[in-house]
Short mmCIF file of C-alpha atoms and ligand atoms in Angstrom, two decimals:
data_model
loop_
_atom_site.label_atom_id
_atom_site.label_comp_id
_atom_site.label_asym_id
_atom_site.label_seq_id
_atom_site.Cartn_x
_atom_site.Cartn_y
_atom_site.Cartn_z
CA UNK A 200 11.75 -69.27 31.14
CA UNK A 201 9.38 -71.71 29.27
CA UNK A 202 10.72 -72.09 25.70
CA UNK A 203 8.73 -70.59 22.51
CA UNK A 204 5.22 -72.16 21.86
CA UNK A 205 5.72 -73.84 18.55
CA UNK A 206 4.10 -76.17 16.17
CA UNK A 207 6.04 -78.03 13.51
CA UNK A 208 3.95 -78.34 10.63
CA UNK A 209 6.47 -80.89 8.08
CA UNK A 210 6.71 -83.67 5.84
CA UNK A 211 8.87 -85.64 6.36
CA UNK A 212 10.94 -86.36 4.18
CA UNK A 213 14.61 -86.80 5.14
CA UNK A 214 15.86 -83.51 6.07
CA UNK A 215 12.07 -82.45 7.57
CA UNK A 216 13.37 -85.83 10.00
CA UNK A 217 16.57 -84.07 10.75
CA UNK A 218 14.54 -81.00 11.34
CA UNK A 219 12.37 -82.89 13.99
CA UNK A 220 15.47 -84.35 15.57
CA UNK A 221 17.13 -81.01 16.25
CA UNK A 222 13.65 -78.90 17.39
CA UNK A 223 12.43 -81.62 19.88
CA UNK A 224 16.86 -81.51 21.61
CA UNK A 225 15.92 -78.07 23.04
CA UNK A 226 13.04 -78.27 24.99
CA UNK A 227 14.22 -75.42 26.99
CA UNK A 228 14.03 -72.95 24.20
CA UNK A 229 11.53 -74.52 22.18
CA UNK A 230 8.27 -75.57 23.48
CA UNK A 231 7.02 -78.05 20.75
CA UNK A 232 3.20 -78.35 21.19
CA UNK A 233 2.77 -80.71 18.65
CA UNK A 234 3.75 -81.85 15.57
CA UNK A 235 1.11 -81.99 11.97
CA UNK A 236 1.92 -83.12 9.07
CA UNK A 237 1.17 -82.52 5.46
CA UNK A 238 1.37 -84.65 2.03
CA UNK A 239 4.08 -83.64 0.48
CA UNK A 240 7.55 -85.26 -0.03
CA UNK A 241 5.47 -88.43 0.24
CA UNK A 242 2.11 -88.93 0.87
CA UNK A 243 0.04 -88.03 4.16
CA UNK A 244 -0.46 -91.36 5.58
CA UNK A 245 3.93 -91.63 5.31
CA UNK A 246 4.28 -88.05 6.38
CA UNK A 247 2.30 -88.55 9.90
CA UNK A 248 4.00 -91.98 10.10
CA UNK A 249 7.20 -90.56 10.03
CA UNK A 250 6.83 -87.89 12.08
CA UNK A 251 5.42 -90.66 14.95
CA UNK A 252 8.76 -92.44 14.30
CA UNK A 253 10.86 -89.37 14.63
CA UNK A 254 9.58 -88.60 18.02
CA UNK A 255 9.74 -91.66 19.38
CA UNK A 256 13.15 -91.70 18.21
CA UNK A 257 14.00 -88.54 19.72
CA UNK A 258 12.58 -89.53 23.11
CA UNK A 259 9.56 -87.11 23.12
CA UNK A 260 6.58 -89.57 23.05
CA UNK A 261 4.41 -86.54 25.06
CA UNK A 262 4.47 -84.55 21.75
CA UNK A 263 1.30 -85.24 19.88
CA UNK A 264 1.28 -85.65 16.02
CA UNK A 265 -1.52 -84.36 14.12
CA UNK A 266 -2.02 -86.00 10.34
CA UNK A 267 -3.07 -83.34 8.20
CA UNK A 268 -4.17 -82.33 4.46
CA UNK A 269 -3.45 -85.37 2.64
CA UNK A 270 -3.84 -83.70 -0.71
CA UNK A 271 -2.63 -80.20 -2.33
CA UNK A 272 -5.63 -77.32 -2.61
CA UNK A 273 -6.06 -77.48 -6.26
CA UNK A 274 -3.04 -79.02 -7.94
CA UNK A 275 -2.17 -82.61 -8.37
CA UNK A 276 -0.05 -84.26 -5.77
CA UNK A 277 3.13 -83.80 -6.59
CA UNK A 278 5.54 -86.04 -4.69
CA UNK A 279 9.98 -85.95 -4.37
CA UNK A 280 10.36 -90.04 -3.03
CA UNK A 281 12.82 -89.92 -5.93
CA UNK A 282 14.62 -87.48 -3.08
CA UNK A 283 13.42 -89.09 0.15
CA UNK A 284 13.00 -92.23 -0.48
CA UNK A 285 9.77 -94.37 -1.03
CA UNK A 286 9.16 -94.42 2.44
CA UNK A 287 10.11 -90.93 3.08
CA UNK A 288 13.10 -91.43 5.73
CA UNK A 289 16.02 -92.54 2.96
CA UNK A 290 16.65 -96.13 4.11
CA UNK A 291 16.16 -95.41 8.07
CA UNK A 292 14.39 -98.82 8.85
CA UNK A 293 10.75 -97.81 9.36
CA UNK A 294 8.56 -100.08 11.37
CA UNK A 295 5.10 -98.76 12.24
CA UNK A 296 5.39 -96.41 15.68
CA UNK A 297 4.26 -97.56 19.22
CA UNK A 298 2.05 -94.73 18.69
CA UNK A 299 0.47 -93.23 16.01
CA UNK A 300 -1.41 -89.75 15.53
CA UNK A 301 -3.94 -88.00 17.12
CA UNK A 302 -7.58 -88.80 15.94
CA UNK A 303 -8.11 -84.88 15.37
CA UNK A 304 -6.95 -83.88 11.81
CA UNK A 305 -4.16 -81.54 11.94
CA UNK A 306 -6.45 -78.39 10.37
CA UNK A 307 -9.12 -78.65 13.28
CA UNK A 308 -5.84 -79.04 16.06
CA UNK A 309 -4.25 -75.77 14.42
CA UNK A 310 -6.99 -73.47 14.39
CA UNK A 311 -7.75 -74.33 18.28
CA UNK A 312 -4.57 -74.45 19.73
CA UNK A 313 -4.25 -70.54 18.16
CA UNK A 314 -7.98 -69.92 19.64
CA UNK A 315 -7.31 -71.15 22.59
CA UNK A 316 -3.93 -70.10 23.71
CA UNK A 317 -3.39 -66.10 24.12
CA UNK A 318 -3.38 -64.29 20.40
CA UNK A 319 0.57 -63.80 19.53
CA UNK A 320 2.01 -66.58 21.56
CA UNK A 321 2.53 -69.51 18.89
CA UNK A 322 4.59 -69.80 15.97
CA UNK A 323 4.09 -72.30 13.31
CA UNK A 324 7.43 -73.66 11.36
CA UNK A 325 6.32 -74.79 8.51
CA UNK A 326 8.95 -77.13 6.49
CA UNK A 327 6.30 -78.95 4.08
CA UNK A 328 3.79 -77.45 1.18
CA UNK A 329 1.88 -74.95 2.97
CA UNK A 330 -1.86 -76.44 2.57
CA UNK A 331 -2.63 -76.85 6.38
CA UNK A 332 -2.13 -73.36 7.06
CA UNK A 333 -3.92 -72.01 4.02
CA UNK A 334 -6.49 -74.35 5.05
CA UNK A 335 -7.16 -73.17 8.62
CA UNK A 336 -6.66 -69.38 7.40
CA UNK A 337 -9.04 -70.63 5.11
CA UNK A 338 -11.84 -71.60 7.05
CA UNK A 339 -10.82 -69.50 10.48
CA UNK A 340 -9.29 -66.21 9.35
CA UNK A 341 -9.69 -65.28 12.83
CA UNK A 342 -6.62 -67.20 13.78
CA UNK A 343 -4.73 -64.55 11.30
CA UNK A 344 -3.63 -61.95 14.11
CA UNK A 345 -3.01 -64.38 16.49
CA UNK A 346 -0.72 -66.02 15.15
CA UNK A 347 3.04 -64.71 16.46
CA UNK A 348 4.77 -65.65 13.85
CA UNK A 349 5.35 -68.25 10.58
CA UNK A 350 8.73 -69.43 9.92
CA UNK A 351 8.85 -71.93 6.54
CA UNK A 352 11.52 -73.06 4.35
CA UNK A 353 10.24 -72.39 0.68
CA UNK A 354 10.77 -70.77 -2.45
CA UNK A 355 13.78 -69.34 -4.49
CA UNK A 356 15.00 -66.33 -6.13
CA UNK A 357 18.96 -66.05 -6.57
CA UNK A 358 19.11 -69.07 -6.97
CA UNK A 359 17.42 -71.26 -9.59
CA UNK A 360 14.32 -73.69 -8.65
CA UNK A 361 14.82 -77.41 -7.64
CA UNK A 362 11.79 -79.27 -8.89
CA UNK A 363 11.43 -77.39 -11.98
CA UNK A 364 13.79 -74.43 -13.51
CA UNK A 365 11.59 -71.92 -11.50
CA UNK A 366 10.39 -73.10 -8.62
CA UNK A 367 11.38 -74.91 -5.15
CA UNK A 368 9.73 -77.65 -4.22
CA UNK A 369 7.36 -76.98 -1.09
CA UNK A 370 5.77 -73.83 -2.64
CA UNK A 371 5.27 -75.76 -6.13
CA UNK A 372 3.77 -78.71 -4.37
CA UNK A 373 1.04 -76.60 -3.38
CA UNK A 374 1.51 -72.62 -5.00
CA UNK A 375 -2.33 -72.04 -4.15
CA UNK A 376 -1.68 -72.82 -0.52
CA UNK A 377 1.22 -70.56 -0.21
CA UNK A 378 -0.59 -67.68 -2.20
CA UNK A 379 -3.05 -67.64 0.77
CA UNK A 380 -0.02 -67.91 3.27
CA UNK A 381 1.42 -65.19 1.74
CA UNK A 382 -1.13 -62.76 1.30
CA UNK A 383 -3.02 -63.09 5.17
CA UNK A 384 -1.22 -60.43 6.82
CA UNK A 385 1.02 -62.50 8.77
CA UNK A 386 4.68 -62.00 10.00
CA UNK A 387 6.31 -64.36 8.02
CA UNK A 388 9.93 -65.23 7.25
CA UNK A 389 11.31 -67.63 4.10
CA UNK A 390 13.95 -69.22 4.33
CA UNK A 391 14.47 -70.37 0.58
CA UNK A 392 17.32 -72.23 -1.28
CA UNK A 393 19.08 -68.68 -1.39
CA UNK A 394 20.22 -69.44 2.08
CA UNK A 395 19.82 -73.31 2.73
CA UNK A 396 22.16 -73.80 -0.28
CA UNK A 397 24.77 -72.39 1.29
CA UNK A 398 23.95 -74.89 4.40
CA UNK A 399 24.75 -78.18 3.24
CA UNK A 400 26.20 -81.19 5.17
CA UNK A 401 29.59 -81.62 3.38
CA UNK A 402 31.58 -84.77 3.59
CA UNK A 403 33.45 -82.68 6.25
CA UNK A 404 30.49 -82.32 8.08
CA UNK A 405 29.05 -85.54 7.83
CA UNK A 406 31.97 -87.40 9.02
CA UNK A 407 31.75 -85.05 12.54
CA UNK A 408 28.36 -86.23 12.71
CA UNK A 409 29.26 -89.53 12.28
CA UNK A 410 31.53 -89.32 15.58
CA UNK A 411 28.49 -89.04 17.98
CA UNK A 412 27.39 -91.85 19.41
CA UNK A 413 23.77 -91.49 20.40
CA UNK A 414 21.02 -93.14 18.06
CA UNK A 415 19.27 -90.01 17.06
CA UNK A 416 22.89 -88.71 15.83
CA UNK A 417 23.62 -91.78 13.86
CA UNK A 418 20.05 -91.94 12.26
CA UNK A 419 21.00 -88.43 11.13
CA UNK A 420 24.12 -89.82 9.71
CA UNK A 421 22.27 -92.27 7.94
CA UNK A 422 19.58 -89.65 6.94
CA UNK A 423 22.42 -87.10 5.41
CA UNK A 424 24.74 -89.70 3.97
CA UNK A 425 21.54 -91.27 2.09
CA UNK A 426 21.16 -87.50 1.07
CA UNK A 427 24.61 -87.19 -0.42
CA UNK A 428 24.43 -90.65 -2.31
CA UNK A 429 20.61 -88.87 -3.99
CA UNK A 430 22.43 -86.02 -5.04
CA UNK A 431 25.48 -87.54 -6.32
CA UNK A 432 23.02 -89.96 -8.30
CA UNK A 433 20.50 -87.34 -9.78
CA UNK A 434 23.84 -85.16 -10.75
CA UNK A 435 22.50 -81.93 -8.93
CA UNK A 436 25.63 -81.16 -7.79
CA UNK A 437 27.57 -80.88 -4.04
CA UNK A 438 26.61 -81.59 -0.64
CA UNK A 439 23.28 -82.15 0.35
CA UNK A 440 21.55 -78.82 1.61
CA UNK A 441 20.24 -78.61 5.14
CA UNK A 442 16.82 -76.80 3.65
CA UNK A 443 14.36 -78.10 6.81
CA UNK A 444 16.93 -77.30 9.47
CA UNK A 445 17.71 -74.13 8.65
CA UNK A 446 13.99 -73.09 10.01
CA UNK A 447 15.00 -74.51 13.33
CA UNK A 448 18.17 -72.62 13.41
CA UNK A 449 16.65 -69.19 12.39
CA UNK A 450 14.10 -69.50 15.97
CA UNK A 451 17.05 -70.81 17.55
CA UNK A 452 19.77 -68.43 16.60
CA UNK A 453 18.41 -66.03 13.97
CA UNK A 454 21.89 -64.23 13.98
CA UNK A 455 23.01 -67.01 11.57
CA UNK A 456 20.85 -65.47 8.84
CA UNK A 457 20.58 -62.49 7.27
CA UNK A 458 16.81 -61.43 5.95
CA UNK A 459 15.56 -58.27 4.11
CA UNK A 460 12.21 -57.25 3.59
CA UNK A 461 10.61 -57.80 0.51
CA UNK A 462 6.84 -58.30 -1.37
CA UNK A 463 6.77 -61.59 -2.08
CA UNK A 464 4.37 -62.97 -4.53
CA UNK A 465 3.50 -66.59 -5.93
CA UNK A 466 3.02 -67.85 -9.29
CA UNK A 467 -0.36 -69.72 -9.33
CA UNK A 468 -1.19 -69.04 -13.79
CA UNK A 469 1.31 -70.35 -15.30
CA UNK A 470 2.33 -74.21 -15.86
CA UNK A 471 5.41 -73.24 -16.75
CA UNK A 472 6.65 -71.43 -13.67
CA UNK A 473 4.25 -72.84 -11.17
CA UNK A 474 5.19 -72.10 -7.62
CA UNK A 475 8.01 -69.46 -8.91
CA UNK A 476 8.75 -67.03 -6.20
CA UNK A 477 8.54 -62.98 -7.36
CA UNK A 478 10.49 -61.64 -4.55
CA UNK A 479 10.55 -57.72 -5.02
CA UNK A 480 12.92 -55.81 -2.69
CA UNK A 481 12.22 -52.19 -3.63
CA UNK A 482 9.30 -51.94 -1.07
CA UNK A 483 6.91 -49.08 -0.89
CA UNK A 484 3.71 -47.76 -1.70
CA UNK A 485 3.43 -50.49 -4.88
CA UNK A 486 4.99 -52.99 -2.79
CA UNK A 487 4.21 -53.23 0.53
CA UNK A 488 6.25 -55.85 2.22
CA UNK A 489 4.87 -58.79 3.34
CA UNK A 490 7.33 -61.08 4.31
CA UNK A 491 10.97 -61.05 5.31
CA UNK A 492 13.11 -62.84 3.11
CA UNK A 493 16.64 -64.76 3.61
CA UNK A 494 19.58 -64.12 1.64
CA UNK A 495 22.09 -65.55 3.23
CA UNK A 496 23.26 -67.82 6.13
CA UNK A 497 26.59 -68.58 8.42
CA UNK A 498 27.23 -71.99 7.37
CA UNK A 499 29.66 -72.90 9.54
CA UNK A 500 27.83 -71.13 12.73
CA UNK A 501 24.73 -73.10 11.52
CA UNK A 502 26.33 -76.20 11.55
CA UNK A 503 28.51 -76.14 14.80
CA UNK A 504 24.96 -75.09 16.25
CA UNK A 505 23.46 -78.62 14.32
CA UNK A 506 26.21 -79.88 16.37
CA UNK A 507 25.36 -78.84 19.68
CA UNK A 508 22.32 -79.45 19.50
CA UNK A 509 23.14 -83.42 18.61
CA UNK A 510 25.69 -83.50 21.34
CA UNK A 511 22.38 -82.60 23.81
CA UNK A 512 21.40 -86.70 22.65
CA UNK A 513 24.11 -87.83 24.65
C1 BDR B 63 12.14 -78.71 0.42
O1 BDR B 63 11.52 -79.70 -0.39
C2 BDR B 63 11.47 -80.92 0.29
O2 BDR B 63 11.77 -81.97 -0.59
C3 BDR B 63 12.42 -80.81 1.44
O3 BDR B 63 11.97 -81.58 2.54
C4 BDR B 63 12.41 -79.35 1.78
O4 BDR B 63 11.36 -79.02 2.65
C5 BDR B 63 13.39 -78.22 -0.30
O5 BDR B 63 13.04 -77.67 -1.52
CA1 CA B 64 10.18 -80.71 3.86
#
């Protein structure tokens, strides 16, 4: 059976690399039609570079990458090198690719691919600010109902934000963005630091990644041990967590993670909690749900699934 029809829309960004890495191992169960990319983490011309090195690293030079929005909807750019990196990929050496993107911005490739292929077949993993699909829901509603389904890593509501006290990065970065994302109708899932903070690459973890031999499991070494030295240097606290990943691993094995419904809206008024996530469980009549949300996650079945998925590199 052909895998699931699947665009990763990312910026990366170190752990949006490691993302890439384990989505493109499993061609079998997921069909990657293409990569876009999105300013975020660092800015759009890094993002699409990266994303060209990433494939080319993983062996999967058919996969097309589409450079996308290169600037939030309203806000001003807000970019996390201080957490990635100037370059975006920790200190993975980063020549320019054999190859780089597509011509066609990543906006225009989105909305076809959805018109074109049979309504409820794609789903779009988003692990960047979410201005390319506001964008195309933007200027093609149409591609609302067809989408199957939209998978992101964003937001925060147990636990406390990471770029400011409210709010997690990729829906501050662009809160106007995800308040269109949110509000479309679509079947979405979030996957927010409530659950990728309990999956973190612990020294434990990193040294059995350091064990495999191939180069796309060593560059993740690199990528996660550059991680641990940010964290330990900003004082956050602990092992990196495995935000971007965890997307990969809900299509992958969903078991890991457990979701509830909820309304979920964004904070787009206030400076002070920008991009804060209102995540109301008691659903009804006042709140109809619109998304699914994660509270919690397997760790250690997430990571010996990271695992596998390396070992496929050989
Ligand atoms: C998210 O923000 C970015 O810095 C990471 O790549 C991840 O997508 C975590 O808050
Ligand atoms: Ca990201």
């Amino acid at each position: 059976m052909p895998g699931l029809p699947l665009i990763l829309d990312c910026d990366p960004g170190v752990d949006d690399a490691v993302a890439l890495l384990l989505a493109l191992a499993a061609p079998e169960a997921l069909d990657v039609l293409a990569i876009t990319t999105v300013a975020g983490n660092v800015g759009g011309g890094l993002t699409s570079r990266n994303a060209c090195l990433i494939r080319e690293l993983a062996g999967r030079p058919e996969v097309p990458v589409f450079a996308g929005q290169d600037r939030p909807l309203v806000r001003e750019p807000v970019i996390a090198d201080h957490f990635h990196g100037p370059g975006g990929l920790g200190d993975l050496p980063a020549a320019a690719p054999a190859r780089g993107p597509e011509t066609t911005p990543a906006v225009d490739y989105m909305i076809r691919a959805l018109r074109e292929r049979p309504a409820g077949e794609v789903t779009l993993a988003l692990t960047g600010p979410m201005t390319n699909l506001a964008e195309a829901i933007r200027r093609a509603p149409d591609i609302v109902p067809r989408i199957r389904q939209v998978v992101a890593m964003g937001g925060a509501r147990r636990e406390g934000g990471n770029i400011t006290a409210s709010a997690e990065y990729n829906i501050h970065a662009d809160p106007h963005a995800a308040d269109i994302v949110v509000r479309a109708g679509l079947d979405l899932v979030l996957l927010g630091l409530d659950v990728t903070h309990q999956v973190t690459a612990t020294e434990a973890r990193r040294e059995r990644i350091s064990r495999l031999a191939s180069p796309q499991a060593r560059a993740v070494s690199q990528l996660l041990a550059f991680s641990a030295r940010t964290e330990a240097r900003l004082g956050t606290g602990g092992a990196p967590p495995l935000h971007d990943p965890c997307v990969v691993l809900w299509l992958l094995a969903p078991e890991i993670f457990d979701l509830r419904p909820c309304h979920l809206a964004i904070e787009t008024g206030s400076a002070l909690t920008l991009g804060h996530t209102a995540v109301e469980f008691r659903t009804g009549e006042r709140h109809p749900a619109n998304a699914r949300w994660g509270v919690s996650a397997d760790s250690d079945a997430a990571f010996a699934r990271i695992v596998a998925l390396l070992e496929r590199y050989g």
